[in-house]
Coordinates of C-alpha atoms and ligand atoms in Angstrom, one line a residue:
M1 CA 26.5 18.2 19.9
N2 CA 23.0 18.0 21.4
E3 CA 23.4 17.0 25.1
A4 CA 19.9 15.5 25.0
A5 CA 20.5 13.4 21.8
I6 CA 18.8 10.0 21.8
R7 CA 21.2 7.3 22.7
S8 CA 19.0 4.2 22.6
I9 CA 16.0 3.1 20.6
T10 CA 14.0 0.0 21.4
I11 CA 11.7 -1.5 18.8
L12 CA 9.1 -4.0 20.1
G13 CA 8.0 -6.4 17.3
G14 CA 9.8 -8.2 14.5
G15 CA 7.3 -8.3 11.7
T16 CA 7.6 -6.2 8.5
A17 CA 7.2 -3.0 10.5
G18 CA 9.8 -3.8 13.1
W19 CA 12.5 -5.0 10.8
M20 CA 11.9 -2.2 8.3
A21 CA 12.3 0.3 11.1
A22 CA 15.4 -1.5 12.4
A23 CA 17.1 -1.6 9.0
M24 CA 16.4 2.0 8.2
L25 CA 17.3 3.5 11.6
A26 CA 20.5 1.5 11.6
K27 CA 21.3 2.9 8.2
K28 CA 20.6 6.5 9.0
L29 CA 21.9 6.8 12.6
D30 CA 25.4 6.4 13.8
P31 CA 25.8 3.0 15.6
R32 CA 28.6 4.5 17.7
T33 CA 26.2 6.9 19.3
V34 CA 22.7 5.3 19.0
H35 CA 22.2 1.7 20.2
I36 CA 19.2 -0.1 18.5
T37 CA 17.5 -3.1 20.1
L38 CA 14.7 -5.1 18.6
V39 CA 12.6 -7.4 20.9
E40 CA 10.4 -10.0 19.3
S41 CA 8.7 -13.2 20.3
E42 CA 8.8 -16.3 18.2
E43 CA 6.0 -17.8 20.3
I44 CA 3.7 -14.9 19.2
G45 CA 4.9 -14.9 15.6
T46 CA 4.2 -12.4 12.8
V47 CA 1.3 -11.9 10.4
G48 CA 3.7 -12.2 7.4
V49 CA 1.2 -11.6 4.6
G50 CA 2.0 -8.2 3.1
E51 CA 3.4 -9.2 -0.3
A52 CA 2.5 -6.4 -2.8
T53 CA 4.1 -3.0 -2.8
V54 CA 3.9 0.5 -4.5
P55 CA 6.6 2.3 -6.4
L56 CA 7.6 4.3 -3.4
F57 CA 9.1 1.1 -2.0
C58 CA 12.0 1.4 -4.6
H59 CA 13.2 4.5 -2.7
F60 CA 13.2 2.5 0.6
N61 CA 15.5 -0.1 -1.0
A62 CA 17.7 2.6 -2.6
T63 CA 18.1 4.4 0.7
L64 CA 19.1 1.2 2.4
G65 CA 21.6 0.7 -0.4
V66 CA 20.0 -2.5 -1.5
D67 CA 20.7 -3.9 -5.0
E68 CA 17.4 -4.4 -6.7
H69 CA 18.2 -7.7 -8.3
A70 CA 19.9 -9.2 -5.2
F71 CA 16.8 -8.2 -3.1
M72 CA 14.5 -9.8 -5.7
Q73 CA 16.5 -13.1 -5.7
A74 CA 16.5 -13.2 -1.9
T75 CA 12.7 -12.7 -1.7
Q76 CA 11.4 -14.6 -4.7
A77 CA 10.1 -11.3 -6.0
S78 CA 8.4 -10.4 -9.3
Y79 CA 7.7 -6.9 -10.8
K80 CA 4.5 -5.1 -10.4
L81 CA 3.2 -2.5 -12.8
G82 CA -0.2 -1.9 -11.2
I83 CA -3.4 -3.6 -10.2
E84 CA -5.9 -5.2 -12.5
F85 CA -9.4 -4.9 -11.1
C86 CA -11.9 -7.5 -12.3
D87 CA -15.7 -7.4 -11.7
W88 CA -15.4 -4.1 -9.8
G89 CA -18.1 -1.6 -10.9
V90 CA -20.2 -4.3 -12.5
A91 CA -19.6 -8.1 -13.1
G92 CA -17.5 -8.6 -16.2
N93 CA -15.8 -5.2 -16.0
T94 CA -11.9 -5.0 -16.0
H95 CA -9.8 -2.0 -15.5
F96 CA -6.2 -1.2 -14.5
H97 CA -4.7 1.1 -12.0
G98 CA -1.2 1.4 -13.4
F99 CA 1.9 3.0 -12.0
G100 CA 1.8 5.8 -14.5
D101 CA -0.5 8.3 -16.1
Y102 CA -2.3 8.4 -19.5
G103 CA 0.4 10.4 -21.2
E104 CA 1.3 14.0 -21.6
P105 CA -1.4 16.7 -21.2
I106 CA -2.7 18.0 -24.5
D107 CA -2.8 21.8 -24.6
G108 CA -2.0 21.7 -20.9
I109 CA -5.1 19.6 -20.1
A110 CA -5.1 16.1 -18.7
P111 CA -5.5 13.3 -21.3
H112 CA -8.5 11.7 -19.5
Q113 CA -10.5 14.9 -20.3
H114 CA -9.8 14.4 -24.0
W115 CA -10.6 10.7 -23.7
L116 CA -13.9 11.7 -22.1
R117 CA -14.7 14.0 -25.0
L118 CA -14.1 11.2 -27.6
H119 CA -16.0 8.7 -25.4
R120 CA -19.0 11.1 -25.5
A121 CA -18.6 11.3 -29.3
G122 CA -18.9 7.5 -29.5
D123 CA -15.3 6.3 -29.5
T124 CA -14.9 3.0 -27.8
A125 CA -11.2 2.7 -26.9
P126 CA -10.9 2.2 -23.2
I127 CA -8.8 4.7 -21.2
D128 CA -6.4 1.8 -20.3
D129 CA -5.2 1.9 -24.0
Y130 CA -3.4 5.1 -23.1
S131 CA -1.6 3.7 -20.1
A132 CA 2.1 2.8 -20.6
P133 CA 2.3 0.3 -17.7
Y134 CA -0.9 -1.4 -18.9
A135 CA 0.6 -1.7 -22.4
L136 CA 3.2 -4.0 -20.9
A137 CA 1.1 -5.6 -18.2
R138 CA -1.7 -6.8 -20.5
R139 CA 0.9 -8.6 -22.6
G140 CA 2.7 -10.2 -19.6
K141 CA 5.8 -8.1 -20.5
F142 CA 8.3 -6.2 -18.3
M143 CA 11.2 -3.8 -18.6
P144 CA 12.1 -0.9 -16.5
T145 CA 11.1 2.5 -17.9
D146 CA 13.8 4.5 -19.7
P147 CA 15.1 6.8 -16.9
R148 CA 15.8 9.6 -19.5
Q149 CA 12.1 9.7 -20.4
P150 CA 10.2 7.9 -17.6
R151 CA 6.7 6.8 -18.7
Y152 CA 5.8 4.6 -15.7
L153 CA 7.1 3.2 -12.5
H154 CA 7.3 -0.2 -11.0
A155 CA 7.0 -1.9 -7.6
Y156 CA 7.4 -5.6 -6.5
H157 CA 5.6 -8.6 -5.2
F158 CA 7.7 -10.5 -2.7
D159 CA 7.5 -13.3 -0.1
A160 CA 6.8 -11.5 3.2
V161 CA 8.6 -14.0 5.4
L162 CA 11.7 -14.0 3.2
Y163 CA 11.6 -10.2 3.2
A164 CA 11.5 -10.0 7.1
R165 CA 14.5 -12.4 7.1
Y166 CA 16.3 -10.3 4.5
L167 CA 15.8 -7.1 6.5
R168 CA 16.9 -8.8 9.7
G169 CA 20.2 -9.8 8.1
L170 CA 20.7 -6.2 7.0
A171 CA 19.8 -4.7 10.4
E172 CA 21.9 -7.1 12.4
S173 CA 24.9 -6.5 10.1
R174 CA 24.6 -2.8 11.0
G175 CA 24.6 -3.4 14.7
V176 CA 21.0 -3.9 15.7
V177 CA 20.7 -6.3 18.6
R178 CA 17.8 -8.8 18.6
V179 CA 16.3 -9.9 21.9
E180 CA 14.0 -12.9 22.0
G181 CA 11.2 -12.8 24.5
R182 CA 7.6 -11.9 25.3
V183 CA 7.0 -8.5 26.9
V184 CA 4.7 -8.8 30.0
D185 CA 5.1 -5.4 31.6
V186 CA 5.8 -1.9 30.5
P187 CA 6.7 0.5 33.4
L188 CA 6.1 4.2 32.9
D189 CA 7.9 7.2 34.4
A190 CA 5.6 8.5 37.1
E191 CA 6.4 12.1 36.3
T192 CA 6.5 12.3 32.5
G193 CA 4.3 9.3 31.6
H194 CA 7.1 8.1 29.3
I195 CA 7.9 4.4 28.8
R196 CA 10.9 3.5 30.9
A197 CA 11.6 -0.1 29.9
L198 CA 10.2 -3.4 28.6
V199 CA 10.0 -6.3 31.1
L200 CA 10.1 -9.8 29.4
A201 CA 8.5 -13.0 30.7
D202 CA 12.0 -14.4 31.6
G203 CA 12.7 -11.4 33.8
Q204 CA 15.0 -9.5 31.4
V205 CA 14.6 -5.7 31.4
V206 CA 15.2 -3.9 28.1
D207 CA 15.4 -0.1 28.6
G208 CA 15.4 2.6 26.0
E209 CA 14.8 6.3 25.4
L210 CA 12.7 6.1 22.2
F211 CA 10.3 3.1 21.8
I212 CA 8.8 2.0 18.6
D213 CA 5.6 -0.1 18.9
C214 CA 5.6 -2.7 16.0
T215 CA 3.5 -5.3 17.9
G216 CA 0.9 -5.7 15.2
F217 CA -2.8 -5.8 16.2
A218 CA -1.8 -6.2 19.9
A219 CA -0.6 -2.6 19.9
E220 CA 1.1 -3.3 23.3
L221 CA 2.6 0.1 23.8
I222 CA 0.6 2.8 22.0
G223 CA -2.7 1.0 22.6
R224 CA -2.7 -1.2 25.7
R225 CA -0.1 0.7 27.8
L226 CA -0.6 4.3 26.7
G227 CA -4.3 4.0 26.1
T228 CA -4.3 5.9 22.7
P229 CA -7.9 5.6 21.3
Y230 CA -8.5 3.8 18.0
V231 CA -10.6 5.7 15.4
D232 CA -13.0 3.1 14.0
W233 CA -13.8 3.4 10.2
S234 CA -15.8 0.2 9.8
H235 CA -18.9 2.2 9.0
W236 CA -17.1 3.2 5.8
L237 CA -15.0 0.1 5.3
P238 CA -17.1 -2.9 6.4
C239 CA -14.6 -5.6 5.4
D240 CA -13.3 -7.0 8.7
S241 CA -11.9 -10.4 7.8
A242 CA -9.4 -12.0 5.5
I243 CA -8.3 -15.5 4.7
A244 CA -5.0 -16.2 2.9
V245 CA -3.3 -19.1 1.3
P246 CA -0.3 -19.6 -1.0
C247 CA -0.7 -21.9 -4.0
A248 CA 1.5 -23.4 -6.7
R249 CA 2.1 -21.4 -9.8
A250 CA 0.1 -22.5 -12.9
E251 CA 1.6 -20.0 -15.3
A252 CA 4.3 -17.4 -15.8
P253 CA 4.0 -14.7 -13.1
A254 CA 2.0 -11.7 -14.3
P255 CA 3.6 -8.3 -13.8
F256 CA 0.6 -7.0 -11.8
T257 CA -1.6 -7.8 -8.8
R258 CA -5.1 -8.9 -9.6
S259 CA -8.1 -7.9 -7.4
T260 CA -11.4 -9.6 -8.2
A261 CA -14.6 -8.2 -6.6
L262 CA -16.9 -10.7 -4.8
A263 CA -20.4 -10.5 -3.5
A264 CA -19.1 -9.2 -0.1
G265 CA -15.5 -8.4 -0.6
W266 CA -12.7 -9.2 -3.1
Q267 CA -10.0 -11.7 -3.8
W268 CA -6.3 -11.0 -4.4
R269 CA -3.8 -12.9 -6.5
I270 CA -0.1 -12.0 -6.1
P271 CA 2.4 -13.8 -8.4
L272 CA 5.8 -14.5 -7.1
Q273 CA 8.7 -16.5 -8.7
H274 CA 8.1 -19.6 -6.7
R275 CA 4.4 -19.5 -5.9
E276 CA 1.3 -17.3 -5.8
G277 CA -0.1 -15.5 -2.8
N278 CA -3.9 -15.5 -2.6
G279 CA -6.5 -14.2 -0.2
V280 CA -10.1 -13.1 0.2
V281 CA -11.0 -9.9 2.1
Y282 CA -14.6 -9.9 3.2
A283 CA -17.3 -8.4 5.4
S284 CA -18.3 -11.0 7.9
A285 CA -21.7 -9.4 8.2
H286 CA -22.4 -10.5 4.6
M287 CA -20.2 -13.6 4.0
R288 CA -19.6 -16.5 6.4
D289 CA -16.0 -17.7 7.1
D290 CA -16.7 -21.1 5.4
E291 CA -18.1 -19.3 2.3
A292 CA -15.0 -17.1 2.1
E293 CA -12.7 -20.1 2.4
A294 CA -14.6 -22.1 -0.2
T295 CA -14.5 -19.1 -2.6
L296 CA -10.7 -18.7 -2.0
L297 CA -10.0 -22.4 -2.6
A298 CA -12.2 -22.6 -5.7
N299 CA -10.4 -19.7 -7.4
L300 CA -6.8 -20.8 -6.9
A301 CA -4.7 -21.2 -10.0
G302 CA -2.7 -24.1 -8.6
A303 CA -2.7 -26.5 -5.6
P304 CA -2.8 -24.9 -2.2
L305 CA 0.6 -25.0 -0.4
A306 CA -0.6 -24.5 3.2
T307 CA -3.7 -24.4 5.4
P308 CA -5.6 -21.1 4.9
R309 CA -5.0 -18.5 7.6
R310 CA -7.7 -16.3 9.0
F311 CA -7.4 -12.7 10.1
R312 CA -9.8 -10.3 11.8
F313 CA -9.4 -6.5 11.9
T314 CA -11.2 -3.2 12.2
A315 CA -10.5 -0.6 9.6
G316 CA -9.3 2.6 11.3
R317 CA -6.3 4.2 12.8
R318 CA -4.9 5.4 16.1
E319 CA -6.0 8.9 17.1
A320 CA -2.2 9.6 17.5
F321 CA 0.7 7.6 16.2
W322 CA 3.3 9.3 18.5
R323 CA 2.7 9.7 22.2
H324 CA 5.3 10.5 24.8
N325 CA 8.4 8.6 23.8
C326 CA 6.6 6.0 21.7
V327 CA 5.9 5.9 17.9
A328 CA 3.6 3.2 16.4
L329 CA 4.2 1.6 13.0
G330 CA 2.4 -1.1 11.1
F331 CA -0.8 -2.7 12.4
A332 CA -0.1 -1.1 15.8
S333 CA -0.9 2.2 14.2
G334 CA -4.0 1.2 12.3
F335 CA -5.4 -1.0 9.5
L336 CA -6.6 -0.4 6.0
E337 CA -7.5 -3.3 3.8
P338 CA -4.7 -4.2 1.3
L339 CA -6.7 -3.2 -1.8
E340 CA -4.1 -0.7 -2.9
S341 CA -1.1 -2.4 -1.1
T342 CA -0.7 0.5 1.3
G343 CA 0.3 -1.2 4.5
I344 CA 4.1 -1.2 3.7
Q345 CA 3.8 2.2 2.2
L346 CA 2.4 3.6 5.5
I347 CA 5.2 1.9 7.5
Q348 CA 7.8 3.3 5.1
N349 CA 6.4 6.8 5.4
G350 CA 6.0 6.5 9.1
I351 CA 9.8 5.7 9.4
G352 CA 10.7 8.5 7.0
R353 CA 8.8 11.1 9.0
L354 CA 10.2 9.8 12.2
L355 CA 13.6 10.5 10.8
E356 CA 12.4 13.9 9.5
F357 CA 11.1 14.9 12.9
F358 CA 13.7 12.9 14.9
P359 CA 13.4 13.9 18.5
D360 CA 15.8 14.4 21.4
R361 CA 15.2 13.3 24.9
H362 CA 13.0 16.4 25.6
F363 CA 10.3 14.9 23.3
D364 CA 9.0 18.4 22.5
P365 CA 5.2 18.0 22.1
A366 CA 5.3 20.3 19.1
V367 CA 7.3 17.6 17.2
C368 CA 4.9 14.8 17.9
T369 CA 1.9 17.0 17.1
E370 CA 3.3 17.8 13.7
Y371 CA 4.2 14.1 13.1
N372 CA 0.7 13.1 14.0
R373 CA -0.9 15.8 11.8
V374 CA 1.1 14.8 8.7
C375 CA 0.7 11.0 9.2
G376 CA -3.0 11.4 10.0
A377 CA -3.6 13.3 6.8
E378 CA -1.9 10.5 4.8
W379 CA -4.0 7.8 6.5
D380 CA -7.2 9.8 5.9
R381 CA -6.5 10.4 2.2
I382 CA -5.7 6.7 1.6
R383 CA -8.9 5.8 3.4
D384 CA -10.9 8.0 1.0
F385 CA -9.2 6.4 -2.0
I386 CA -10.1 2.9 -0.8
I387 CA -13.7 3.9 0.0
A388 CA -14.0 5.3 -3.5
H389 CA -13.5 1.8 -5.0
Y390 CA -16.7 0.7 -3.2
C391 CA -19.0 3.7 -3.2
V392 CA -19.0 4.2 -6.9
S393 CA -19.6 0.6 -7.8
Q394 CA -22.9 -0.5 -9.4
R395 CA -22.8 -4.1 -8.1
P396 CA -26.2 -5.3 -6.8
E397 CA -25.3 -7.3 -3.7
P398 CA -26.3 -5.8 -0.2
M399 CA -22.7 -4.9 0.9
W400 CA -22.2 -2.9 -2.3
Q401 CA -25.7 -1.3 -2.1
A402 CA -24.9 -0.2 1.4
A403 CA -21.6 1.3 0.2
R404 CA -23.4 3.4 -2.4
A405 CA -26.0 4.6 0.1
M406 CA -23.7 5.6 3.0
D407 CA -22.7 9.1 4.1
L408 CA -19.1 9.6 2.9
P409 CA -16.3 11.5 4.7
D410 CA -16.5 15.2 3.7
T411 CA -13.1 15.1 2.1
L412 CA -14.2 12.3 -0.2
R413 CA -17.6 13.8 -0.9
H414 CA -15.8 17.0 -2.0
K415 CA -13.6 15.1 -4.4
L416 CA -16.4 13.1 -5.9
D417 CA -18.6 16.1 -6.4
T418 CA -15.8 18.1 -8.0
W419 CA -15.0 15.2 -10.3
R420 CA -18.6 14.8 -11.3
A421 CA -18.9 18.5 -12.1
T422 CA -15.5 19.1 -13.8
G423 CA -13.6 15.8 -14.4
R424 CA -10.9 17.2 -12.1
V425 CA -9.9 15.9 -8.7
P426 CA -9.0 18.4 -6.0
L427 CA -5.8 17.1 -4.3
L428 CA -5.8 17.9 -0.6
D429 CA -3.1 17.9 2.1
G430 CA -1.3 14.5 2.5
E431 CA -2.3 12.9 -0.8
S432 CA -0.7 9.7 -1.9
Y433 CA -2.6 9.5 -5.2
S434 CA -2.4 11.7 -8.3
E435 CA -5.3 12.8 -10.4
S436 CA -4.5 10.0 -12.9
S437 CA -4.8 7.3 -10.1
W438 CA -8.2 8.7 -9.2
A439 CA -9.2 8.8 -12.8
A440 CA -8.2 5.1 -13.2
I441 CA -10.5 4.1 -10.3
L442 CA -13.4 6.4 -11.1
L443 CA -13.5 5.9 -14.9
G444 CA -12.7 2.2 -14.4
N445 CA -15.8 1.8 -12.3
G446 CA -17.9 3.7 -14.8
F447 CA -18.3 6.8 -12.5
L448 CA -18.0 9.4 -15.3
P449 CA -17.9 13.2 -14.9
R450 CA -21.1 14.9 -16.1
R451 CA -19.0 17.1 -18.5
H452 CA -15.5 17.5 -19.7
D453 CA -13.3 20.5 -19.5
P454 CA -14.9 23.2 -21.7
L455 CA -11.5 24.5 -22.8
I456 CA -10.7 21.4 -24.8
D457 CA -13.6 21.9 -27.3
A458 CA -11.5 24.3 -29.3
L459 CA -9.5 21.5 -30.8
P460 CA -11.3 20.0 -33.8
V461 CA -12.6 16.5 -32.9
E462 CA -11.0 14.8 -36.0
A463 CA -7.6 16.2 -35.1
L464 CA -8.0 15.0 -31.5
R465 CA -9.1 11.5 -32.7
A466 CA -6.0 11.2 -34.9
S467 CA -3.7 12.3 -32.1
M468 CA -5.3 9.9 -29.6
A469 CA -5.0 7.1 -32.2
R470 CA -1.3 7.8 -32.5
R471 CA -0.9 7.6 -28.7
R472 CA -2.6 4.2 -28.7
E473 CA -0.3 2.9 -31.4
D474 CA 2.7 4.2 -29.5
M475 CA 1.5 2.3 -26.4
A476 CA 1.0 -0.9 -28.4
R477 CA 4.6 -0.5 -29.8
L478 CA 6.0 0.0 -26.3
G479 CA 4.2 -3.2 -25.1
R480 CA 5.3 -5.3 -28.1
A481 CA 9.0 -4.2 -27.8
A482 CA 9.4 -5.3 -24.1
P483 CA 10.5 -8.8 -23.1
D484 CA 8.2 -11.3 -21.4
H485 CA 8.2 -10.7 -17.6
Q486 CA 9.4 -14.2 -17.0
V487 CA 12.3 -13.8 -19.5
Y488 CA 13.3 -10.5 -17.8
L489 CA 13.2 -12.2 -14.4
D490 CA 15.2 -15.2 -15.6
R491 CA 17.8 -12.9 -17.1
N492 CA 18.3 -10.5 -14.3
C493 CA 17.1 -11.8 -10.9
K494 CA 16.2 -15.5 -11.1
A495 CA 15.6 -16.8 -7.6
A496 CA 16.7 -20.3 -6.5
A497 CA 14.0 -23.0 -7.1
Ligands
LIG501 P1 3.1 -8.4 12.8 O1 3.6 -9.0 11.6 O2 1.9 -8.9 13.5 O3 4.3 -8.4 13.8 C1 4.1 -8.2 15.2 C2 5.4 -8.5 16.0 O4 5.2 -8.1 17.3 C3 5.8 -9.9 16.0 O5 7.2 -10.0 15.8 C4 5.4 -10.4 17.4 O6 6.1 -11.5 17.8 C5 5.7 -9.1 18.2 N1 5.0 -9.0 19.4 C6 3.6 -8.7 19.6 N2 3.4 -8.7 20.9 C7 4.6 -8.9 21.6 C8 4.9 -9.0 23.0 N3 4.1 -8.9 24.0 N4 6.2 -9.3 23.2 C9 7.2 -9.4 22.3 N5 6.9 -9.3 21.0 C10 5.6 -9.1 20.6 N6 0.5 -4.6 3.1 C11 1.0 -4.3 1.9 O7 1.7 -3.3 1.8 N7 0.8 -5.1 0.8 C12 0.0 -6.2 0.8 O8 -0.2 -6.9 -0.2 C13 -0.6 -6.5 2.1 N8 -1.5 -7.6 2.2 C14 -2.1 -7.8 3.4 C15 -3.0 -8.9 3.5 C16 -3.6 -9.1 4.7 C17 -4.6 -10.3 4.8 C18 -3.3 -8.4 5.8 C19 -4.0 -8.6 7.1 C20 -2.4 -7.3 5.7 C21 -1.8 -7.0 4.5 N9 -0.9 -6.0 4.4 C22 -0.3 -5.7 3.2 C23 -0.4 -5.3 5.6 C24 0.9 -5.8 6.0 O9 0.8 -7.2 6.2 C25 1.4 -5.2 7.3 O10 1.5 -3.8 7.2 C26 2.7 -5.8 7.8 O11 2.7 -7.1 7.8 C27 3.0 -5.2 9.2 O12 2.8 -6.1 10.2 P2 3.4 -5.7 11.6 O13 4.9 -5.8 11.6 O14 2.8 -4.4 12.1 O15 2.8 -6.8 12.6

């Protein structure tokens, strides 16, 4: 028994970050020894827009002990096999970043290298024809992969407001106590600088030993009270605004997110069972708010179901996510545009690492240094991946030209230079994306390596052509055999109308 074990955790904020943290900590910690309180303010409200996830999220649900189909019914969820990118690279271009690779290596070498060789020899089949998730997605099909021989992964689209409600139910059933109120003061310990308590507008005082800042863009604890600097990345990621609106469904939900590039940003389309989520992310230096709103409304598949909501943000992250006895999650820890649906992933990994490095009341600085190093590396690598979508594009508009001309982070420059020279992607510390994900974005945008791997030339080109044709046929068979996404949803997890 550690005499200095944490006995109380106070989470400030009840958006996606706050309730994810509450549900997971309540699951992992013993409620008889650790008391968890969540303070939130209905008056302030939540952002409530993060609706697309990545496959890692399935582990979050599994760890919580959540049944997939029950969760999907409760949140009007649909399946997601990847992201379709339209008009990225050049207008008219379409490519897919699927949750899977392009098949087994051939003679130990990644299939995109062999594709490159055939492409150079004049073959026209797109790389996406070798992607198992795309074989289903392009046909509007879905079924989970065969676990004995997994060929792809899946994630979900869900209603963010219903998801927060769902998590709140889970967390409260496991003993988390919710306190309603607005925090107006945060006293610090004069000796250690640690947070002592939260003081609410009605005079209540909520104390705690470990505090989790989930206050969204306000960053009340990590930012305002503890003064942790924000590292601004807007010179690399100039989109600083978004406008979002749900609309009625016009067709069966697609099993993927769609992202369509615009003159100064991009538009998302997220299909759910009961509606679609839509939004435009844009650089206000290149697109006015009224233009963004007009573009959003003009591109809806069905009638808008609410008044569009605007958001302003600055791409970047906190210099440290953990200081003293405070850990920041969600927007309080930083912001990256939702191009690859990484907001919830970063929250999930932040919670996972907090559990991995769970402190005692000594709050040994070595623990938070390591936490900050690992989380920082992940943020920086995701940042690089998102910048890559912009800087390799050939689109002619000023925002895209500026993205091509800018000085890149050294880590991204190294990746792109190595890719151009060898068709390989050097994976660094803290990577979230595999080589096939990088290949999907770089090849999809027409950013081809100068040469393919010289070792693959030993295989006669006709033999390679025949083997790659068999792979394409295999993919097409896989896609044809799966049920329609809508049929699969109706059979397994149909939500109430
Ligand atoms: P919020 O939702 O803002 O919650 C903040 C909480 O803090 C609220 O409960 C508020 O009441 C409380 N609070 C604040 N100040 C106080 C105070 N003084 N006293 C008491 N309570 C207080 N991520 C994805 O993974 N996929 C996506 O598709 C995606 N799309 C996005 C689209 C847009 C336009 C944006 C902006 C983000 C998107 N994200 C997405 C990111 C995702 O929405 C966020 O990661 C997620 O919503 C986390 O929000 P949060 O909980 O940090 O903050």
